[in-house]
mmCIF file of C-alpha atoms in Angstrom:
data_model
loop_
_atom_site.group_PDB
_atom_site.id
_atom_site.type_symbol
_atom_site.label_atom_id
_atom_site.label_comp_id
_atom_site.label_asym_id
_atom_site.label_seq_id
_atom_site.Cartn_x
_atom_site.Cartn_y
_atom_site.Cartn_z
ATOM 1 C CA UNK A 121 8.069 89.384 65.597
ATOM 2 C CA UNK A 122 4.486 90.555 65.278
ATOM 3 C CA UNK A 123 2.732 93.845 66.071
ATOM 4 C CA UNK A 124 -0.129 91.309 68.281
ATOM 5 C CA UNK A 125 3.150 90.233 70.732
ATOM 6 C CA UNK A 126 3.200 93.474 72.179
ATOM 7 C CA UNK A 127 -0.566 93.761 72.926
ATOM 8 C CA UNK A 128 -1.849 93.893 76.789
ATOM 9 C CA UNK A 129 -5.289 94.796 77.442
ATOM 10 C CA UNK A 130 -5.526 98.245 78.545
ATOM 11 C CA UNK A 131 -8.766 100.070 80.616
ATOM 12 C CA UNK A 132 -9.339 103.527 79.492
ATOM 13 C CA UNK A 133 -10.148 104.516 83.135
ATOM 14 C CA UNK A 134 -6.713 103.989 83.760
ATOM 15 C CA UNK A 135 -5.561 106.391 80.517
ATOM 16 C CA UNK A 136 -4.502 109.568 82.638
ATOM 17 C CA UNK A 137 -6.789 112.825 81.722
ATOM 18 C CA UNK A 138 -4.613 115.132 83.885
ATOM 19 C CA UNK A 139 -1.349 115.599 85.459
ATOM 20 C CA UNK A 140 -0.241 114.918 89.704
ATOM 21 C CA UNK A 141 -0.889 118.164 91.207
ATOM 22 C CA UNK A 142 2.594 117.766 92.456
ATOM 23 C CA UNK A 143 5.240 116.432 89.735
ATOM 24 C CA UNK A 144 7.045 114.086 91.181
ATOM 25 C CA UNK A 145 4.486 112.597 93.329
ATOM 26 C CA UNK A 146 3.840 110.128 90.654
ATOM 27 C CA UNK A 147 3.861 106.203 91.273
ATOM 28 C CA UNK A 148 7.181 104.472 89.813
ATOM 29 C CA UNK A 149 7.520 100.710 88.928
ATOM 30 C CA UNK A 150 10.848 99.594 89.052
ATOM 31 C CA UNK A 151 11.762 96.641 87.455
ATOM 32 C CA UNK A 152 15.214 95.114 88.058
ATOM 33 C CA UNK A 153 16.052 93.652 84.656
ATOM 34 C CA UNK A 154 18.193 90.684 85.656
ATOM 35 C CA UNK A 155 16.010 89.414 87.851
ATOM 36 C CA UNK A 156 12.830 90.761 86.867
ATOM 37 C CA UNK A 157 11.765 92.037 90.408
ATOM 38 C CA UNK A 158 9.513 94.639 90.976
ATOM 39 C CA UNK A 159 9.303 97.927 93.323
ATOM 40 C CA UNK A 160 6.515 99.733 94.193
ATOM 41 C CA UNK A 161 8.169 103.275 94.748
ATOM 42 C CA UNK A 162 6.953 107.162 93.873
ATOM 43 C CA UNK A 163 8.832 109.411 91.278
ATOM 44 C CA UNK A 164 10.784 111.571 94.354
ATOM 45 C CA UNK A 165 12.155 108.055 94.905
ATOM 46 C CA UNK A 166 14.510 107.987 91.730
ATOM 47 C CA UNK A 167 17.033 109.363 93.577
ATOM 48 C CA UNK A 168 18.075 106.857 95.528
ATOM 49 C CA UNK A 169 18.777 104.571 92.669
ATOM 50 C CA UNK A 170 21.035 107.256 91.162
ATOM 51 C CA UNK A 171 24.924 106.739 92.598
ATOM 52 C CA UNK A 172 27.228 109.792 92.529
ATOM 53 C CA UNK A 173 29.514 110.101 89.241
ATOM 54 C CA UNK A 174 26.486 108.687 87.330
ATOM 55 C CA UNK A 175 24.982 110.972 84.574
ATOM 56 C CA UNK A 176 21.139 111.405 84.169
ATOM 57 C CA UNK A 177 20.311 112.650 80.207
ATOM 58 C CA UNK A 178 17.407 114.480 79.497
ATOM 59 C CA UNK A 179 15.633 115.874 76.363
ATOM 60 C CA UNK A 180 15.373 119.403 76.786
ATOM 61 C CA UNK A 181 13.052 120.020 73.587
ATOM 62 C CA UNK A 182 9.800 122.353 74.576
ATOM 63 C CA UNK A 183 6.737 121.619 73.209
ATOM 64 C CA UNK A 184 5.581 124.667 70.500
ATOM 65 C CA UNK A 185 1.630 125.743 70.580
ATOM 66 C CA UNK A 186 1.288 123.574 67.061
ATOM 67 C CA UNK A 187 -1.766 123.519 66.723
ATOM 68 C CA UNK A 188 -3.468 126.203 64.209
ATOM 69 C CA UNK A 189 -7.259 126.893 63.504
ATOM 70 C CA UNK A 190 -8.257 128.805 60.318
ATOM 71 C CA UNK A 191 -9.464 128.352 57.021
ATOM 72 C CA UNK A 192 -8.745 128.256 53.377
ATOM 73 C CA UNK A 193 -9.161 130.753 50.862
ATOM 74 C CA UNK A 194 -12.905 131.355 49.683
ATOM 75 C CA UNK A 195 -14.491 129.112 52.410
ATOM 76 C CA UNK A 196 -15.565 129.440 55.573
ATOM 77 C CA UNK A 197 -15.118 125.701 57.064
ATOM 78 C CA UNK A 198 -12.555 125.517 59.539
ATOM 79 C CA UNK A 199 -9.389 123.816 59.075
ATOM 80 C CA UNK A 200 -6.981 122.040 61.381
ATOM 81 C CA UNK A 201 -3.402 122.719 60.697
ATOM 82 C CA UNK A 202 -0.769 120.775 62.798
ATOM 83 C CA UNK A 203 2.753 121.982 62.658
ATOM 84 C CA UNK A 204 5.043 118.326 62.640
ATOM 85 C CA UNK A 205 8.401 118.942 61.092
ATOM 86 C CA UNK A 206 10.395 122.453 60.489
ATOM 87 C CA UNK A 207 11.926 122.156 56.656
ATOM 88 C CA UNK A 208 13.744 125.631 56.850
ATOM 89 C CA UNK A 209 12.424 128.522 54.759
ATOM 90 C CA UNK A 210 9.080 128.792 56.337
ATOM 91 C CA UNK A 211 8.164 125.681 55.391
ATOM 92 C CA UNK A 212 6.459 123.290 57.311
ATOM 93 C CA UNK A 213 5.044 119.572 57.081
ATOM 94 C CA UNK A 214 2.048 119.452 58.756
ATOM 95 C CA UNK A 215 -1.290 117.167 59.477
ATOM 96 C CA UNK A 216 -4.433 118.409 58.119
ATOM 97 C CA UNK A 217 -8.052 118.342 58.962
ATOM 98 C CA UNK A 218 -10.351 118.064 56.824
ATOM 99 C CA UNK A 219 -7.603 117.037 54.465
ATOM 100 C CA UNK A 220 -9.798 116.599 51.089
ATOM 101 C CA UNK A 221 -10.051 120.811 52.066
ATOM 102 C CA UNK A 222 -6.060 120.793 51.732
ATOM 103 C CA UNK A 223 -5.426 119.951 48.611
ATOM 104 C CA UNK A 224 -1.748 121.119 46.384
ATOM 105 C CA UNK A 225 -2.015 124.597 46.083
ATOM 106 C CA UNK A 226 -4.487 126.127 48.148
ATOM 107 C CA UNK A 227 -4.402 129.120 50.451
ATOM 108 C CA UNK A 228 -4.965 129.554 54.192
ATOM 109 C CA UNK A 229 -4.921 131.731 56.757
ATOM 110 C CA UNK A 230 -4.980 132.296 60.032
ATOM 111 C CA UNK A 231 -6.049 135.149 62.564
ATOM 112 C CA UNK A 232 -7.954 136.750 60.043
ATOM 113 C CA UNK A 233 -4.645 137.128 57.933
ATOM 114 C CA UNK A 234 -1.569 137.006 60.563
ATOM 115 C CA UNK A 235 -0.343 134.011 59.133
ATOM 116 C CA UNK A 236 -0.608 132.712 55.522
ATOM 117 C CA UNK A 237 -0.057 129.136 53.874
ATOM 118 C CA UNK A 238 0.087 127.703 50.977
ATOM 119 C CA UNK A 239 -0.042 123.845 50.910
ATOM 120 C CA UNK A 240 2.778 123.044 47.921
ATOM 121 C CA UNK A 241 2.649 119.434 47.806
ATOM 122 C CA UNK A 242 0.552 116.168 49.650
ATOM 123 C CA UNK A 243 2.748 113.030 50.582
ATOM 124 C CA UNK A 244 1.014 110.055 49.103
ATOM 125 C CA UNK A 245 2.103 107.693 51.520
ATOM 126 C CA UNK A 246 1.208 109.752 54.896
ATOM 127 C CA UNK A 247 -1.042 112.146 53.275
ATOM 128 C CA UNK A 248 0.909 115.315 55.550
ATOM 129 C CA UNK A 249 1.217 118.428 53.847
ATOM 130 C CA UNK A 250 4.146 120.109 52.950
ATOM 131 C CA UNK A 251 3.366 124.080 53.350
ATOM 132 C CA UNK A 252 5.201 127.350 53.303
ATOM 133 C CA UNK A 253 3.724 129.883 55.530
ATOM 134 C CA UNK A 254 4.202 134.016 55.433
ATOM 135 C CA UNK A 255 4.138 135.843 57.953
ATOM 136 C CA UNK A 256 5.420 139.367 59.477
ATOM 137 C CA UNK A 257 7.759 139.308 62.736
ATOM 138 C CA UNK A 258 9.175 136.271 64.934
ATOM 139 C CA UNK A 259 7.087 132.890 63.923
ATOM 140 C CA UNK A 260 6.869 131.340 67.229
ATOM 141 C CA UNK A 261 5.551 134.514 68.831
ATOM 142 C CA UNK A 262 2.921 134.073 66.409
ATOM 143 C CA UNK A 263 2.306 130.675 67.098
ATOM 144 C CA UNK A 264 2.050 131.853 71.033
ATOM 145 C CA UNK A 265 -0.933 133.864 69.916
ATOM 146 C CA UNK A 266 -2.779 131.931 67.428
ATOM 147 C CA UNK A 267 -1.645 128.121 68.307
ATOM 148 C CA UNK A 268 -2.633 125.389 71.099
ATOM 149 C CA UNK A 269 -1.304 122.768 72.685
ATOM 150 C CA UNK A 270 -1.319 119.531 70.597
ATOM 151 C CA UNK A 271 -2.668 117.185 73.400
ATOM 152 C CA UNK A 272 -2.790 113.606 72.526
ATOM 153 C CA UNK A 273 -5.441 112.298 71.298
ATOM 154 C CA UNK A 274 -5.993 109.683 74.306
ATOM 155 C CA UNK A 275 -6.193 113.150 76.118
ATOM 156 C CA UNK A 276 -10.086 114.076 76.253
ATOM 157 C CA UNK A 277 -10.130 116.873 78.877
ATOM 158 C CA UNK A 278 -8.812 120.473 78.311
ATOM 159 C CA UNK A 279 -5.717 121.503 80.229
ATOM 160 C CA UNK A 280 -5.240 124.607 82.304
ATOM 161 C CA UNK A 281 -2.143 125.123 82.685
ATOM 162 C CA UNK A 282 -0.104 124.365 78.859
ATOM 163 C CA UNK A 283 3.091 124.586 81.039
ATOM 164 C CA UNK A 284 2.421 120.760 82.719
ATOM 165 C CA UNK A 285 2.570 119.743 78.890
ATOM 166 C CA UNK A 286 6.253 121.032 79.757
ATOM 167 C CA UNK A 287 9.239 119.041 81.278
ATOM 168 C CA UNK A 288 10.647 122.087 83.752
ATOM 169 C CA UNK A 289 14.058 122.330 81.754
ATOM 170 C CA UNK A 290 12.979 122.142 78.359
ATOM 171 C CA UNK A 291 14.635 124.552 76.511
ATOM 172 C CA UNK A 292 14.588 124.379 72.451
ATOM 173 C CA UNK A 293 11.035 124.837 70.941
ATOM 174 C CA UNK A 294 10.070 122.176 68.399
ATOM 175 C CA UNK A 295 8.142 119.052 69.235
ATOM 176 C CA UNK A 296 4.864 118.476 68.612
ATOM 177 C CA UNK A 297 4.597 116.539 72.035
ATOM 178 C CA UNK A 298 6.150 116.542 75.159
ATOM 179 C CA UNK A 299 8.749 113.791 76.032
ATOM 180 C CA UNK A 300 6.829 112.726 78.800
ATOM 181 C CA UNK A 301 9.227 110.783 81.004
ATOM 182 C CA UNK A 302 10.563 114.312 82.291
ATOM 183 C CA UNK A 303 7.478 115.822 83.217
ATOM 184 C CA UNK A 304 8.213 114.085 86.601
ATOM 185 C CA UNK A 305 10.846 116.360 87.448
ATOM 186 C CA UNK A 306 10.498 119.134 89.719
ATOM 187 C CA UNK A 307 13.303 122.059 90.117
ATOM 188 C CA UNK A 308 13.960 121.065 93.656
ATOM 189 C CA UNK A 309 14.426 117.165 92.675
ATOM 190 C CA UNK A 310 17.337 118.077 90.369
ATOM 191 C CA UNK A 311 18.943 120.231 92.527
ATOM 192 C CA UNK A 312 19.023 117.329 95.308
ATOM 193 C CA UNK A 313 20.211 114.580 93.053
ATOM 194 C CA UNK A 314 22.988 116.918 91.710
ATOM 195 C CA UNK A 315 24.121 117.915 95.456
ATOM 196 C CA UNK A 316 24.314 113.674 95.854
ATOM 197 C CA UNK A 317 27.239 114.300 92.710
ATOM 198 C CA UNK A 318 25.079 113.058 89.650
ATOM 199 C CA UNK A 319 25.604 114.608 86.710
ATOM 200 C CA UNK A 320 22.710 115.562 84.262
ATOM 201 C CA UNK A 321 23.509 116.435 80.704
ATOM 202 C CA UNK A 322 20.949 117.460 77.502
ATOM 203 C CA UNK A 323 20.076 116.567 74.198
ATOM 204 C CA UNK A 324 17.408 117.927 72.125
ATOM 205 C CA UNK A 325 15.046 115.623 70.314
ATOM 206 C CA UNK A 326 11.997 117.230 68.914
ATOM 207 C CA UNK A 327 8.971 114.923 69.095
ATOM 208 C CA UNK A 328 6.978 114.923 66.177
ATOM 209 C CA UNK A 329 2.994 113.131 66.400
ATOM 210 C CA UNK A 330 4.471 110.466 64.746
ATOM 211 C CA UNK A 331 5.438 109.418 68.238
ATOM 212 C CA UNK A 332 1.121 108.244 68.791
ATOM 213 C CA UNK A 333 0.817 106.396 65.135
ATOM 214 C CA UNK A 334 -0.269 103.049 65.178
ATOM 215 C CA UNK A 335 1.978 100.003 63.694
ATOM 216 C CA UNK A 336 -0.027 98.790 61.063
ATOM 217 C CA UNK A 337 2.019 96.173 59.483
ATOM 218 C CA UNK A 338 1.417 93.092 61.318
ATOM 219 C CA UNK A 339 5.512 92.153 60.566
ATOM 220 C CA UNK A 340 7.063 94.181 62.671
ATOM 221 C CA UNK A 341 10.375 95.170 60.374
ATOM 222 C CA UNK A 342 8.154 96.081 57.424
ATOM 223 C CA UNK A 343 6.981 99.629 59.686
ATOM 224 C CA UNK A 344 8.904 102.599 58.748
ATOM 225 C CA UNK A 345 9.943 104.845 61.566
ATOM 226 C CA UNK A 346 8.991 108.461 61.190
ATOM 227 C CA UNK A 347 11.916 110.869 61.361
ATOM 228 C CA UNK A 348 13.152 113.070 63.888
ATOM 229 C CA UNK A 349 15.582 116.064 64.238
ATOM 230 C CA UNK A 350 18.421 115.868 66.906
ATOM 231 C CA UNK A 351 21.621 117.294 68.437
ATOM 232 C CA UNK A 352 24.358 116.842 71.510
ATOM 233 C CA UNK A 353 26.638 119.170 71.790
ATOM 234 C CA UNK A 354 30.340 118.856 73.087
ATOM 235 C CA UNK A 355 29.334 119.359 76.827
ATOM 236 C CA UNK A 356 27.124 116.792 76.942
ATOM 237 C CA UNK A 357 29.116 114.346 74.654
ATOM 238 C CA UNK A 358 32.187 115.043 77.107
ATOM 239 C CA UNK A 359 29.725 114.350 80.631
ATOM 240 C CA UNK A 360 28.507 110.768 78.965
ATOM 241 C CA UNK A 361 31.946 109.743 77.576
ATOM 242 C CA UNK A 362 33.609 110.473 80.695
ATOM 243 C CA UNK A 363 30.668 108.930 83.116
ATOM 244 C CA UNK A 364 31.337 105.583 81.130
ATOM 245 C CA UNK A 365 35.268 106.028 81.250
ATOM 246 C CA UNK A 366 34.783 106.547 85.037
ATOM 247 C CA UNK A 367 32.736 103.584 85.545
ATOM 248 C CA UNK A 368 29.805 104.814 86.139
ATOM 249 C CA UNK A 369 26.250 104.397 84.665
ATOM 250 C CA UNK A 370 24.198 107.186 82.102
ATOM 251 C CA UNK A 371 20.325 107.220 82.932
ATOM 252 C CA UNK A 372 18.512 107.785 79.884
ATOM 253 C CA UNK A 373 15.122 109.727 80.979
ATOM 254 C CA UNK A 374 12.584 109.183 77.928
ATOM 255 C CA UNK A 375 12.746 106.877 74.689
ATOM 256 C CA UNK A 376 13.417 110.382 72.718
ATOM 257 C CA UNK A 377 17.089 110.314 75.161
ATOM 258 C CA UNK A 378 17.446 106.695 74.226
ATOM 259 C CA UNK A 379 16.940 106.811 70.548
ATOM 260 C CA UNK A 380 18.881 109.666 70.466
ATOM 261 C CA UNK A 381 21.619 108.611 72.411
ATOM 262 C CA UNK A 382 21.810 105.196 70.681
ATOM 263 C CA UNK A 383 21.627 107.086 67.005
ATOM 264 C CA UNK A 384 24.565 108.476 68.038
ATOM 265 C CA UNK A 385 26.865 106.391 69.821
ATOM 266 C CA UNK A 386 29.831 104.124 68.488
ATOM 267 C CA UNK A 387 30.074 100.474 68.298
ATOM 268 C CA UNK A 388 31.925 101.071 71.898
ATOM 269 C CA UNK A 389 29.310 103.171 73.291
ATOM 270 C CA UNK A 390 31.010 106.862 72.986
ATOM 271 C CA UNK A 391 29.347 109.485 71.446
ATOM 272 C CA UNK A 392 30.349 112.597 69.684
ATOM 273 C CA UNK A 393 28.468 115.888 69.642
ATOM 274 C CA UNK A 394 26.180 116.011 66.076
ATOM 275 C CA UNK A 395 22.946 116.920 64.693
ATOM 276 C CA UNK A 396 20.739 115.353 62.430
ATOM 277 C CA UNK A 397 17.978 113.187 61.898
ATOM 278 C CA UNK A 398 16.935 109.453 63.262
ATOM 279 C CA UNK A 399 14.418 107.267 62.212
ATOM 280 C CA UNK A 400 16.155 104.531 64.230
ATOM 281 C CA UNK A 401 13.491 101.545 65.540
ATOM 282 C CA UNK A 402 14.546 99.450 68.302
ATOM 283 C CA UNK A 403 13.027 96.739 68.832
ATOM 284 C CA UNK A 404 13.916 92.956 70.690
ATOM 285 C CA UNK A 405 17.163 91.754 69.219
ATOM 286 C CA UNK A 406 18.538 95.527 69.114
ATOM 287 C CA UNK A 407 22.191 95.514 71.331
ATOM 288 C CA UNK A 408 22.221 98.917 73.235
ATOM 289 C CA UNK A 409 25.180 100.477 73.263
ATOM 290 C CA UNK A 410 24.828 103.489 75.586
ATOM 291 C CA UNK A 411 22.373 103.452 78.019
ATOM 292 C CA UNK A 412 22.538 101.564 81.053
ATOM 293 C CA UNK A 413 18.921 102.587 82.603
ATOM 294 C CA UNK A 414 15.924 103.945 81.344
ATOM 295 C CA UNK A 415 13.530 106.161 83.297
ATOM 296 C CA UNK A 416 10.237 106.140 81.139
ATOM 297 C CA UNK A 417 6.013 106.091 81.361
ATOM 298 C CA UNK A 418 3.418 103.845 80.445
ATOM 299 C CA UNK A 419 2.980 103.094 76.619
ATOM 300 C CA UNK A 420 0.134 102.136 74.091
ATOM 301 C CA UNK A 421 0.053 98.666 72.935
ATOM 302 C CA UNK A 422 1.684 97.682 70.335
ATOM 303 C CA UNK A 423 3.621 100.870 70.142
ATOM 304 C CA UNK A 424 7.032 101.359 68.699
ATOM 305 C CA UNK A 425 7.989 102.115 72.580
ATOM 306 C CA UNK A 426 6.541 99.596 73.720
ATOM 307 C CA UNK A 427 8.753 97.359 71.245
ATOM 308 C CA UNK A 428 11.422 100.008 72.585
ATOM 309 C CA UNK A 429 11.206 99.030 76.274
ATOM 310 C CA UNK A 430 10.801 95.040 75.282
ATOM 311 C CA UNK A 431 14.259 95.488 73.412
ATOM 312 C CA UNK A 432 15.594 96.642 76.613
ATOM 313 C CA UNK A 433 14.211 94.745 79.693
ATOM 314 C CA UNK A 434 12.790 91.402 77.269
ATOM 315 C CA UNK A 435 9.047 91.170 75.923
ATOM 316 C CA UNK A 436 7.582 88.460 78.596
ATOM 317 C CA UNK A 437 9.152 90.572 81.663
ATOM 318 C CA UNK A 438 7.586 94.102 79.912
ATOM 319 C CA UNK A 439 4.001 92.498 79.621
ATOM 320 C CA UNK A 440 4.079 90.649 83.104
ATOM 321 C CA UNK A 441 5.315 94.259 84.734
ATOM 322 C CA UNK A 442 2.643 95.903 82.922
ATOM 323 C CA UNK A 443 -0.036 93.173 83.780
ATOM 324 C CA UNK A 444 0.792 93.732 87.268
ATOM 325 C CA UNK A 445 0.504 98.384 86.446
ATOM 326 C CA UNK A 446 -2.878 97.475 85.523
ATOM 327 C CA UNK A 447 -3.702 95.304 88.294
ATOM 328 C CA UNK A 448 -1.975 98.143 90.736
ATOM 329 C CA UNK A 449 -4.375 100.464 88.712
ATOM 330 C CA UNK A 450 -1.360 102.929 87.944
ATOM 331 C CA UNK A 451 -1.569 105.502 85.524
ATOM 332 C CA UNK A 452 -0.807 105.364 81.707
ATOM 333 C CA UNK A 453 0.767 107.733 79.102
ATOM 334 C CA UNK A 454 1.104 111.225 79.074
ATOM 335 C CA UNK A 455 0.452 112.219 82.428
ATOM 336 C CA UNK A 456 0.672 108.988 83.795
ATOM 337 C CA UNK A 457 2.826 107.425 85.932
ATOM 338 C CA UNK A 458 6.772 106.341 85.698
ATOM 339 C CA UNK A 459 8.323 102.890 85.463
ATOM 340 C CA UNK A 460 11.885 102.506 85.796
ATOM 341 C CA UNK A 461 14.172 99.589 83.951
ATOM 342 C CA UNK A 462 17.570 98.876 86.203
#
């Protein structure tokens, strides 16, 4: 298949620049994937589609302040540092900006000295940097005071409050972005769809940016995924395998919950608790082995998710649903609205 089969024309008024004032007050298309019907229903709705013994999974990774201002040694012009990937050891690989500034072997810093770097080598393929910071005291406490939020780049207008850039059970700090599919959720909507008896279990996938790169091979199968760090533990892997045994149905909420989830799962469909890292790429033809639903947003064309969701509910059904979002004038990505595949 080609990257142009998953294109649908897209306005930018309709490329959400802030979050609902109330979470789960969002607009949800629902698309029945036998039949291809679709419901016009709000986030607070999801809940009724959810039967008791079923298992919602979410991704409970929380989104660190990643991005870093400062400058390199002898100069004055500000660089952009983005944190992507945690190698161990202080070492991180990173986007940079102006990256001709960034070259093997030169020395930043940050907050007039707080935090050091020294870029030790330059992927030729990507061009990230691979660089080993110093620093004095608890890392992420320094990233609290000298980092941002990452925002998207669709995202033009400044946020006020970093925590909507944060599902309200994420957990484990280490994505560069926020699985958005979970930023629906309010407190008070889980507690209500666990008093109907549904189950909701975690798994943490941190989100690198590699999540907003464009497909540039027109072939589909020649793009290489960008890799990702995960784990389930035994508490979860025991709540899906025994939702399944039971006959019941596991919600995945996000594409991070679905990739993860189908990394790790048999031939059968079990799963096992593990960590590592997936660069899997689903795309139409892929058999799912997990998941039964999938509770996701609105995504770019000719995205990897996009290819994702077309794997999942078929490619003609995904562009006619979203033909008709547009038409409806819903809300797209980050802090857009929800769709949800039965």
């Amino acid at each position: 298949m080609k990257k142009s089969d998953f294109y649908f024309d897209l306005p930018e008024r309709l490329i959400a620049q802030h979050p609902m004032e109330q979470r789960d007050a969002s607009r949800m298309l629902v698309m029945d994937r036998k039949t291809g019907e679709l419901s016009h229903r709000h986030f607070h709705d999801l809940i009724e589609y959810l039967k008791p013994g079923d298992c919602l999974v979410m991704n409970n990774s929380r989104v660190i302040p990643a991005r870093l201002m400062g400058q390199a040694e002898g100069r004055t012009t500000p660089i952009e540092v983005v944190l992507l990937t945690d190698h161990g050891d202080g070492v991180w690989e990173c986007l940079t900006r102006p990256g001709k500034k960034t070259r093997e072997g030169v020395k930043l810093s940050f907050g007039d000295g707080l935090l050091t770097g020294v870029v030790e080598s330059v992927n030729p393929k990507d061009g990230n940097r691979m660089i080993r910071f110093q620093y004095e005291g608890v890392f992420l406490e320094l990233l609290e005071q000298l980092g941002t939020m990452p925002l998207p780049p669709y995202i033009k207008e400044k946020l006020d409050d970093p925590e909507r850039y944060q599902t309200v059970y994420s957990k484990t700090p280490g994505s560069a972005a926020a699985p958005t599919a979970g930023l629906h959720f309010t407190p008070e909507l889980l507690d209500e769809i666990r008093a109907k008896g549904v189950k909701t279990a975690f798994v943490t996938l941190h989100v690198g940016l590699g999540t907003f790169r464009p497909v540039k091979e027109e072939e589909i199968i020649d793009h290489i995924m960008h890799s990702e760090f995960y784990t389930m533990d035994e508490e979860t892997a025991r709540i899906i395998n025994e939702t399944h045994a039971q006959g019941h149905d596991v919600f995945a909420v996000g594409t991070t919950a679905c990739r993860t989830l189908e990394t790790i799962a048999a031939e059968d469909g079990t799963v096992r608790a593990q960590s590592g890292w997936t660069d899997i790429f689903i795309y139409p033809g892929y058999r799912f082995k997990c998941i039964d639903h999938l509770v996701t947003n609105f995504h770019l064309p000719e995205s990897t998710l996009m290819m994702l969701i077309s794997a999942f509910a078929g490619r003609e059904r995904v562009l006619d649903m979203y033909k008709t979002a547009v038409e409806q004038e819903y809300r797209f990505f980050s802090f857009g609205d929800s769709t949800l595949f039965l």
